[in-house]
XYZ file of C-alpha atoms in Angstrom:
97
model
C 0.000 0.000 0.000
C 2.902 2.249 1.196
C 5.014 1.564 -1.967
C 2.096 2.274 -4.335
C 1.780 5.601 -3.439
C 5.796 6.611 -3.430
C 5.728 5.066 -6.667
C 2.773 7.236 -7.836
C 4.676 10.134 -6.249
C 7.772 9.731 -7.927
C 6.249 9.511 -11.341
C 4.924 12.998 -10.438
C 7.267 14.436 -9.242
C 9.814 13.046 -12.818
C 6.590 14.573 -14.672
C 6.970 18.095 -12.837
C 10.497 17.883 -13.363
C 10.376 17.301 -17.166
C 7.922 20.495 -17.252
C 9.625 22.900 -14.696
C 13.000 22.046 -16.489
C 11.584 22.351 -19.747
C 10.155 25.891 -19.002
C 13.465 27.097 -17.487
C 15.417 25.747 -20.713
C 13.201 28.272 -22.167
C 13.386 30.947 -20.588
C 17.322 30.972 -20.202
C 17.462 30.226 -23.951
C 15.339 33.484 -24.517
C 16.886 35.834 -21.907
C 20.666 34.434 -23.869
C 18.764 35.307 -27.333
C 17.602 38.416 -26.281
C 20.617 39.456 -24.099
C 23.224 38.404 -26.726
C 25.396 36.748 -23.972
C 26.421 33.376 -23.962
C 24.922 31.259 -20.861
C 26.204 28.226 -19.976
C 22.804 26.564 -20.371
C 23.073 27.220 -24.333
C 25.973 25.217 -24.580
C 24.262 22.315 -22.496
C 21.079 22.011 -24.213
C 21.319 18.485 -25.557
C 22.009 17.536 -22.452
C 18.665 19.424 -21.082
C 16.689 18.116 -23.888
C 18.020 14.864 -22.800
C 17.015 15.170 -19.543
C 13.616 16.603 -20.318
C 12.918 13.725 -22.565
C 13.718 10.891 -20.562
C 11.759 11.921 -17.442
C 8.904 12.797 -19.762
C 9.057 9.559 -21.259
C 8.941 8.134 -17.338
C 6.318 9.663 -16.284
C 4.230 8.922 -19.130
C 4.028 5.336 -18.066
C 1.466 6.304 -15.202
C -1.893 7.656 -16.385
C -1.605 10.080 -13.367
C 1.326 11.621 -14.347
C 0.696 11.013 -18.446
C -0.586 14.786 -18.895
C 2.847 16.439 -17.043
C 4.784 13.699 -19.222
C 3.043 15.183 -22.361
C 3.730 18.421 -21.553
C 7.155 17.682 -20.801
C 7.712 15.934 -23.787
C 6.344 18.578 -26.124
C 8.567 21.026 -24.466
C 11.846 19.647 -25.199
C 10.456 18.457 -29.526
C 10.021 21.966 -29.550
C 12.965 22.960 -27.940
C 14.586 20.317 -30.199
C 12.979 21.801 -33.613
C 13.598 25.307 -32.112
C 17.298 24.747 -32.372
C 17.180 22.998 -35.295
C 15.604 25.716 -37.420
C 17.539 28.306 -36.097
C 20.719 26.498 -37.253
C 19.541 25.663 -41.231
C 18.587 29.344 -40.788
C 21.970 30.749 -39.750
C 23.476 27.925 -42.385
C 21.491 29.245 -45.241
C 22.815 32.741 -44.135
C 25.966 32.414 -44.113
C 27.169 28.846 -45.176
C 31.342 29.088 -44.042
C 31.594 31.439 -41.292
């Protein structure tokens, strides 16, 4: 009984984590757009994406937690497309920097 509910906890609380992470991926990847410095997030974001990802696809193996693992999944595809567009974008550009 006592193990069913830390183990619907814990897929909660990986669901909230792929969401809150997600949202703060975005935000420090607009305030380094917008600022024009270089945070040390933007050189890490696979590795967020990752993260995001992995404990989205975790939590949606509850149906509790499947909503915050949705939400935490779409986050970090867009994040993923995001980057990708902006980098065919700066490509097409200017090709050999």
């Amino acid at each position: 009984m006592e193990l069913d509910k830390v183990k619907l906890k814990s897929f909660q609380v990986l669901g909230w984590f792929s969401v809150i992470a997600g949202i703060v991926a975005l935000a420090l990847l607009n305030i380094a757009m917008l600022s024009g410095y270089d945070l040390p997030i933007t050189s890490q974001l696979s590795f967020w994406i990752t993260v995001i990802l992995i404990s989205g696809l975790i939590s949606l193996s509850n149906r509790q937690s499947r909503s915050l693992g949705f939400w935490g999944l779409g986050i970090a595809v867009y994040l993923a497309f995001f980057i990708a567009v902006i980098f065919i974008l700066g490509w097409i550009i200017v090709p050999f920097p």
